[in-house]
Coordinates of C-alpha atoms and ligand atoms in Angstrom, one line a residue:
M1 CA -49.5 63.3 50.3
E2 CA -48.4 66.4 48.2
I3 CA -48.7 66.4 44.4
D4 CA -45.6 67.4 42.5
K5 CA -46.5 68.4 38.9
E6 CA -43.0 67.9 37.5
G7 CA -42.4 64.4 38.2
P8 CA -38.7 62.9 39.3
K9 CA -36.1 65.5 39.5
G10 CA -32.6 65.6 37.9
V11 CA -33.5 65.7 34.1
T12 CA -32.3 68.7 32.5
E13 CA -33.4 70.2 29.3
E14 CA -30.4 68.8 27.5
G15 CA -31.2 65.5 29.1
R16 CA -34.8 65.5 27.6
K17 CA -33.2 66.1 24.3
V18 CA -31.0 63.1 24.5
A19 CA -33.8 60.9 25.6
A20 CA -36.0 62.1 22.7
A21 CA -33.2 61.2 20.3
R22 CA -32.8 57.7 22.1
C23 CA -36.5 57.2 21.8
V24 CA -36.3 57.7 18.1
E25 CA -33.7 54.8 18.0
Y26 CA -35.8 52.8 20.0
K27 CA -38.9 53.2 17.7
E28 CA -36.6 52.5 14.6
A29 CA -35.2 49.3 16.0
I30 CA -38.6 47.7 16.2
Q31 CA -40.3 49.3 13.1
D32 CA -39.7 46.1 10.9
Y33 CA -41.6 44.2 13.6
L34 CA -44.3 46.6 13.8
D35 CA -44.6 46.3 10.2
A36 CA -44.6 42.6 9.9
K37 CA -46.7 42.3 13.1
K38 CA -49.9 43.3 11.1
D39 CA -49.8 40.3 8.9
I40 CA -49.4 37.7 11.5
P41 CA -52.7 36.2 12.4
C42 CA -53.5 35.5 16.4
G43 CA -56.4 33.6 17.7
L44 CA -57.7 36.3 19.5
D45 CA -58.6 38.3 16.4
L46 CA -60.0 35.3 14.5
T47 CA -62.8 34.5 16.6
E48 CA -65.3 34.9 14.1
K49 CA -63.6 32.8 11.6
N50 CA -63.0 30.1 14.0
E51 CA -66.5 30.1 15.0
Q52 CA -67.6 29.4 11.3
Q53 CA -65.6 26.2 11.1
K54 CA -66.5 25.0 14.5
K55 CA -70.4 25.3 13.2
K56 CA -69.4 23.4 10.2
I57 CA -67.3 20.7 12.1
L58 CA -70.2 20.4 14.4
S59 CA -72.7 19.7 11.7
V60 CA -70.3 17.3 10.2
L61 CA -69.8 15.4 13.4
G62 CA -73.4 15.7 14.6
G63 CA -72.7 17.5 17.9
S64 CA -74.3 20.2 20.1
E65 CA -72.5 23.4 21.6
E66 CA -72.7 21.9 24.9
E67 CA -71.0 18.6 23.5
W68 CA -68.3 20.9 22.0
N69 CA -67.3 22.2 25.3
D70 CA -67.0 18.7 27.0
W71 CA -63.6 17.5 26.6
K72 CA -64.5 14.0 26.5
W73 CA -66.8 14.5 23.5
Q74 CA -63.8 16.3 21.8
V75 CA -61.8 13.1 22.5
R76 CA -64.2 10.6 21.3
H77 CA -64.8 12.7 18.3
M78 CA -61.0 13.2 17.5
I79 CA -60.9 13.6 13.8
R80 CA -58.7 10.7 12.4
D81 CA -60.0 9.6 9.0
V82 CA -59.6 11.3 5.6
K83 CA -63.3 11.0 4.8
T84 CA -64.5 13.3 7.8
L85 CA -61.4 15.5 7.3
A86 CA -62.4 16.1 3.7
K87 CA -65.9 17.4 4.7
I88 CA -64.3 20.0 6.9
F89 CA -61.6 21.6 4.5
P90 CA -60.8 21.0 0.7
L91 CA -58.4 18.3 0.2
S92 CA -57.1 17.1 -3.3
D93 CA -57.0 13.4 -4.1
E94 CA -53.5 13.5 -3.9
E95 CA -53.4 14.9 -0.2
K96 CA -56.1 12.4 0.6
E97 CA -53.7 9.4 -0.6
Q98 CA -50.8 10.9 1.1
I99 CA -52.5 11.4 4.4
E100 CA -53.7 7.6 4.2
E101 CA -50.1 6.7 3.3
V102 CA -48.5 8.4 6.1
G103 CA -51.2 7.3 8.7
K104 CA -50.4 3.7 8.0
D105 CA -46.9 4.3 9.7
V106 CA -47.6 7.0 12.4
R107 CA -51.1 7.7 13.5
W108 CA -52.7 11.0 13.3
G109 CA -55.6 12.6 15.0
V110 CA -56.8 16.1 15.7
S111 CA -59.5 17.4 18.1
P112 CA -62.5 19.1 16.7
Y113 CA -61.3 22.3 18.5
Y114 CA -57.9 22.4 17.0
A115 CA -59.4 21.4 13.7
S116 CA -61.6 24.5 13.9
L117 CA -58.5 26.7 14.0
I118 CA -57.3 25.6 10.6
D119 CA -57.5 28.1 7.7
P120 CA -59.2 26.1 5.2
D121 CA -58.0 28.3 2.3
D122 CA -54.3 28.2 3.4
P123 CA -52.4 24.7 2.9
N124 CA -49.6 26.3 4.8
C125 CA -51.8 27.1 7.8
P126 CA -49.5 26.6 10.8
V127 CA -52.4 24.9 12.7
R128 CA -52.7 22.4 9.7
M129 CA -49.1 22.0 9.3
Q130 CA -48.8 20.9 13.0
S131 CA -51.9 18.5 12.9
I132 CA -52.4 17.0 9.4
P133 CA -49.9 14.6 8.1
S134 CA -47.7 15.7 5.2
I135 CA -46.0 13.6 2.6
Q136 CA -42.6 15.0 3.7
E137 CA -43.0 12.8 6.9
A138 CA -42.8 9.6 4.6
L139 CA -40.3 11.2 2.3
D140 CA -37.5 11.3 4.9
P141 CA -35.0 9.0 3.6
S142 CA -33.1 8.4 7.0
V143 CA -34.0 6.3 10.0
V144 CA -32.7 8.6 12.9
T145 CA -34.0 7.5 16.2
E146 CA -32.7 7.9 19.9
P147 CA -33.1 4.5 21.7
E148 CA -30.2 5.5 24.3
T149 CA -32.6 8.4 25.7
I150 CA -35.0 5.7 26.8
L151 CA -32.5 2.7 27.2
Y152 CA -30.0 4.5 29.7
N153 CA -32.2 6.9 31.7
S154 CA -35.1 5.0 33.0
P155 CA -34.0 3.6 36.7
A156 CA -37.8 2.5 37.7
P157 CA -40.9 1.9 35.5
C158 CA -42.3 4.9 34.1
I159 CA -39.5 7.2 35.2
T160 CA -37.3 9.1 33.0
R161 CA -34.4 10.8 34.8
L162 CA -31.8 13.2 33.0
Y163 CA -31.0 15.4 36.1
P164 CA -29.8 15.5 39.7
D165 CA -32.8 16.6 41.5
R166 CA -35.8 16.1 39.4
L167 CA -37.4 13.4 37.2
I168 CA -40.3 12.6 34.7
I169 CA -43.3 10.1 35.5
N170 CA -44.7 8.9 32.3
V171 CA -48.3 8.3 33.0
T172 CA -49.8 7.8 29.5
N173 CA -48.7 7.6 25.8
A174 CA -52.2 9.2 24.9
C175 CA -52.6 12.9 23.4
S176 CA -55.5 14.7 22.4
M177 CA -53.7 15.5 19.0
F178 CA -50.8 13.8 17.6
C179 CA -48.4 16.6 16.8
R180 CA -46.7 16.1 13.5
H181 CA -43.5 17.4 14.9
C182 CA -43.7 15.1 17.9
L183 CA -40.2 14.0 19.1
R184 CA -42.0 10.8 20.9
R185 CA -44.2 10.0 17.6
R186 CA -42.6 6.4 17.7
D187 CA -43.2 6.0 21.4
I188 CA -46.8 6.9 20.8
G189 CA -47.8 3.9 18.7
H190 CA -51.4 3.0 17.4
E191 CA -53.3 2.3 20.7
N192 CA -53.8 4.6 23.6
I193 CA -52.1 3.3 26.7
R194 CA -52.4 4.3 30.4
Y195 CA -49.4 2.7 32.4
A196 CA -50.5 0.4 35.0
K197 CA -51.0 1.8 38.5
E198 CA -48.4 -0.9 39.7
S199 CA -45.9 0.8 37.5
V200 CA -46.6 4.2 38.7
K201 CA -46.4 2.9 42.3
E202 CA -43.0 1.8 41.6
A203 CA -42.1 5.1 40.5
L204 CA -43.3 6.6 43.5
D205 CA -41.3 4.2 45.5
Y206 CA -38.1 5.3 43.6
I207 CA -39.0 9.0 44.4
R208 CA -39.5 7.9 48.1
E209 CA -36.1 6.2 48.4
N210 CA -34.3 9.0 46.5
T211 CA -34.5 12.0 48.9
E212 CA -32.6 14.3 46.3
I213 CA -35.8 14.3 44.1
R214 CA -37.3 17.6 44.9
D215 CA -39.3 18.3 41.6
V216 CA -41.5 15.9 39.7
L217 CA -42.9 16.1 36.4
L218 CA -46.0 14.1 35.2
T219 CA -46.1 13.7 31.5
G220 CA -46.8 11.1 28.6
G221 CA -48.0 11.4 26.0
D222 CA -50.2 14.1 27.6
A223 CA -50.4 13.9 31.4
L224 CA -54.0 15.5 31.2
M225 CA -55.3 12.6 29.2
V226 CA -55.7 10.5 32.3
S227 CA -58.7 11.0 34.5
D228 CA -58.9 13.7 37.4
D229 CA -59.2 11.1 39.9
Y230 CA -56.0 9.3 38.8
L231 CA -54.0 12.5 38.7
D232 CA -55.5 13.3 41.9
W233 CA -54.1 10.2 43.3
I234 CA -50.6 10.5 41.9
L235 CA -50.5 14.2 43.2
S236 CA -51.7 13.0 46.7
E237 CA -49.0 10.5 46.8
L238 CA -46.4 13.1 45.6
D239 CA -47.8 15.6 48.4
A240 CA -47.0 12.9 50.9
I241 CA -43.3 12.7 50.1
D242 CA -41.6 15.5 52.3
H243 CA -38.5 16.0 49.8
V244 CA -41.0 16.6 46.6
E245 CA -41.2 20.4 46.8
I246 CA -43.0 20.9 43.3
K247 CA -45.1 19.1 41.0
R248 CA -45.3 19.8 37.1
L249 CA -47.7 18.9 34.5
G250 CA -46.8 18.5 30.9
T251 CA -49.7 19.1 28.6
R252 CA -50.6 20.3 25.4
T253 CA -54.4 20.6 26.3
P254 CA -54.4 24.2 26.8
V255 CA -53.6 24.5 23.2
V256 CA -55.3 21.8 21.5
L257 CA -58.1 20.8 23.8
P258 CA -58.6 23.7 26.2
M259 CA -61.8 22.4 27.3
R260 CA -59.9 19.8 29.3
I261 CA -59.4 22.6 32.0
T262 CA -62.5 22.3 33.9
D263 CA -63.7 23.9 37.0
E264 CA -63.4 20.5 38.7
F265 CA -60.0 19.8 37.4
C266 CA -58.7 23.0 38.7
E267 CA -60.3 22.7 42.1
M268 CA -58.7 19.3 42.4
L269 CA -55.2 20.9 41.3
E270 CA -55.8 23.6 44.0
K271 CA -55.5 21.2 46.7
H272 CA -52.0 20.1 45.8
G273 CA -49.7 23.0 46.7
T274 CA -47.2 24.2 44.2
I275 CA -47.8 23.1 40.6
F276 CA -46.4 24.4 37.4
L277 CA -48.1 23.4 34.1
N278 CA -46.1 23.7 31.1
T279 CA -47.7 23.7 27.5
Q280 CA -46.9 24.0 23.7
F281 CA -48.1 27.2 22.0
N282 CA -46.3 27.1 18.6
H283 CA -48.1 29.9 16.7
S284 CA -50.3 33.0 17.7
K285 CA -52.9 31.3 15.8
E286 CA -53.4 29.0 18.8
I287 CA -53.7 31.8 21.2
T288 CA -57.6 31.9 21.2
E289 CA -60.4 33.3 23.6
T290 CA -61.1 29.5 24.7
A291 CA -57.4 28.8 25.4
A292 CA -57.1 32.3 27.3
A293 CA -60.1 31.3 29.4
A294 CA -58.5 27.9 30.2
I295 CA -55.3 29.7 31.4
K296 CA -57.2 31.9 33.4
K297 CA -58.8 29.1 35.2
L298 CA -55.5 27.7 36.0
T299 CA -53.9 30.7 37.3
R300 CA -57.0 31.3 39.5
A301 CA -56.2 27.9 41.0
G302 CA -52.8 29.0 41.7
V303 CA -51.1 27.0 38.9
L304 CA -48.2 28.6 37.2
V305 CA -48.3 28.3 33.5
G306 CA -45.2 28.4 31.3
N307 CA -44.7 27.7 27.3
Q308 CA -42.2 25.3 25.7
T309 CA -42.3 26.2 21.9
V310 CA -40.6 24.0 19.4
L311 CA -38.8 25.8 16.8
L312 CA -40.4 24.7 13.7
K313 CA -39.6 25.4 10.1
G314 CA -42.5 27.0 8.2
I315 CA -44.3 27.7 11.4
N316 CA -42.5 29.8 13.9
A317 CA -38.7 29.9 12.5
D318 CA -38.9 33.7 11.9
K319 CA -38.0 36.3 14.3
H320 CA -41.2 38.4 14.0
I321 CA -43.6 35.4 14.1
M322 CA -41.7 33.9 17.4
K323 CA -41.7 37.5 18.9
K324 CA -45.2 38.0 18.4
L325 CA -45.9 34.5 19.9
M326 CA -44.0 35.2 22.8
Q327 CA -45.7 38.5 23.4
D328 CA -49.2 36.7 22.7
T329 CA -48.6 34.2 25.4
L330 CA -47.8 36.6 27.9
R331 CA -51.1 38.4 27.0
I332 CA -52.9 35.3 28.2
R333 CA -50.8 34.9 31.4
V334 CA -48.6 32.1 30.1
K335 CA -44.8 32.9 30.6
P336 CA -42.5 31.8 27.8
Y337 CA -40.0 29.2 29.2
Y338 CA -38.2 27.3 26.6
I339 CA -37.8 27.4 22.5
F340 CA -36.6 24.0 21.9
H341 CA -34.7 23.2 18.8
C342 CA -36.4 20.5 16.8
K343 CA -34.3 17.2 17.1
K344 CA -33.2 15.2 13.9
L345 CA -35.6 12.3 14.2
E346 CA -37.1 10.4 11.3
G347 CA -40.3 11.7 9.8
I348 CA -39.9 15.3 11.3
R349 CA -36.7 16.6 9.6
H350 CA -38.7 19.0 7.3
F351 CA -39.7 21.0 10.5
R352 CA -36.1 21.5 11.5
A353 CA -34.6 24.9 11.3
H354 CA -30.9 25.6 11.6
I355 CA -29.4 26.8 14.9
E356 CA -28.3 30.1 13.5
D357 CA -32.2 30.7 12.9
G358 CA -32.8 30.0 16.6
L359 CA -30.0 32.2 17.5
E360 CA -31.2 35.1 15.1
I361 CA -34.6 34.9 17.1
M362 CA -32.9 35.1 20.5
E363 CA -30.8 38.1 19.1
Y364 CA -34.0 39.8 18.1
L365 CA -35.7 39.2 21.3
R366 CA -33.3 40.6 24.0
G367 CA -33.8 44.2 24.3
Y368 CA -36.3 44.5 21.7
T369 CA -39.0 43.1 23.8
S370 CA -39.5 42.8 27.7
G371 CA -37.3 40.1 29.4
L372 CA -40.5 38.4 30.4
A373 CA -41.3 37.6 27.0
I374 CA -37.7 35.9 26.4
P375 CA -37.5 32.1 27.0
T376 CA -34.2 29.9 26.9
Y377 CA -33.2 28.7 23.6
I378 CA -32.4 25.0 24.0
I379 CA -30.7 22.1 22.0
T380 CA -31.3 18.7 23.7
A381 CA -28.0 16.9 23.9
P382 CA -27.6 13.3 22.3
S383 CA -28.0 10.3 24.4
G384 CA -30.4 11.8 27.0
R385 CA -27.4 14.1 28.3
G386 CA -29.9 16.9 28.8
K387 CA -31.0 20.4 27.8
T388 CA -28.2 22.8 26.9
P389 CA -28.8 26.5 26.5
V390 CA -27.5 28.3 23.4
N391 CA -27.3 31.9 23.3
P392 CA -26.0 34.8 21.0
N393 CA -22.7 35.9 22.7
Y394 CA -22.6 39.3 24.2
I395 CA -19.1 39.2 25.9
L396 CA -16.4 39.9 23.3
N397 CA -13.3 39.7 25.7
T398 CA -13.2 39.0 29.3
N399 CA -10.1 41.0 29.8
V400 CA -9.1 44.1 28.2
D401 CA -6.9 45.8 30.8
G402 CA -8.8 44.3 33.7
Q403 CA -12.3 45.2 31.9
V404 CA -14.8 42.9 30.2
L405 CA -15.5 43.9 26.5
F406 CA -19.1 43.4 25.6
R407 CA -21.8 44.5 23.0
T408 CA -25.4 45.6 24.2
W409 CA -28.5 44.4 22.7
G410 CA -28.5 47.3 20.4
G411 CA -25.0 47.0 19.0
H412 CA -23.0 49.3 21.3
V413 CA -19.5 47.9 22.2
M414 CA -18.6 48.9 25.6
K415 CA -16.3 48.1 28.5
Y416 CA -17.5 46.9 31.9
D417 CA -15.4 47.4 35.0
N418 CA -14.9 43.8 36.3
E419 CA -12.6 45.0 39.3
R420 CA -13.7 45.0 43.1
Ligands
SF4_501 S1 -49.1 16.6 22.7 FE1 -46.8 16.5 23.3 S2 -46.5 14.2 23.4 FE2 -48.5 14.4 22.4 S3 -48.2 14.5 20.2 FE3 -48.1 16.7 20.8 S4 -46.0 17.0 21.3 FE4 -46.3 14.8 21.3

């Protein structure tokens, strides 16, 4: 093969000048982000700080390094009492009382691993806000629940069906952390439950009988809080149903309990054809070396990993923080899939941003960063009527003398020839 020192032809000197001027514009367009990004912490840069907290937690809980890496030890030692929590980071008497108060109504618990990511000096640490109860939960004066979603969308035990060709099997209500913003906080109750095998068998029968179902999501709670053997059994049953083309797992363990992603678990998944796993990173502080290692194992086993962020006020409802999160998830091989608008439910309203905030975020993703880093922004329709995308509008008029008037990501208003 010949070597051409000049590269592709067709660029004139004038063309180079125009390109250079455009590049100045491109750089200016993201300068605010480049400035802001320096102050947004990412777990990949905080390894040492997190290590110190980890040592402290191990000494409080009396565990070894080996035990730390054992997910069952992590689950057994989930931190769920104020006394232990106060040994890990400072809590005022008022905060202790408030955590106790909220915990009486809706349970809380955080894995030692996830607790090690909390910045003890920052009361607004995004990891802390997601895991430790705040009095705001109890101060919410309204009772806003959504019983219709469960009432009208479960045609068989353990199943939630909201769409034509896919459905959910709920396998457990257990989680390895009880996220403060969880939509299912009322269903999670105070005790861990694994739904009976008989009920899951009925769910599988329903899928067998309904041949339009090609996509099955196992979730909970957290689908990975049941044993490998149990998941292996459900996945094998699904493999044996011809019309089920793909299986999905809904789990937050890569974020809050990455040691759950063991070699044995990945070997088991590898046997089961096409598997997508969706998780929920909500802030770059959660993107750690340990999480990255877990994702690497999953991808090596052929599992495709996506991220479903929840738009959370005080945590990620900011165009720079969200962009960094999207870019950081890609760095560890996780594809941004959805940004969910937080629902108006009892106890979580202090986390709600406005739809305008979400739209602004989307506006500052498209064009300003790679398409790979751009998820779909979703509002969940009431009464279980499904996910609905909301987007900034780029089309200004669909017919101006036979042409479509639109605006580009960078604000140029242009016409697009829509004729054949
Ligand atoms: S892991 Fe998911 S289901 Fe469990 S508490 Fe968090 S958001 Fe809710």
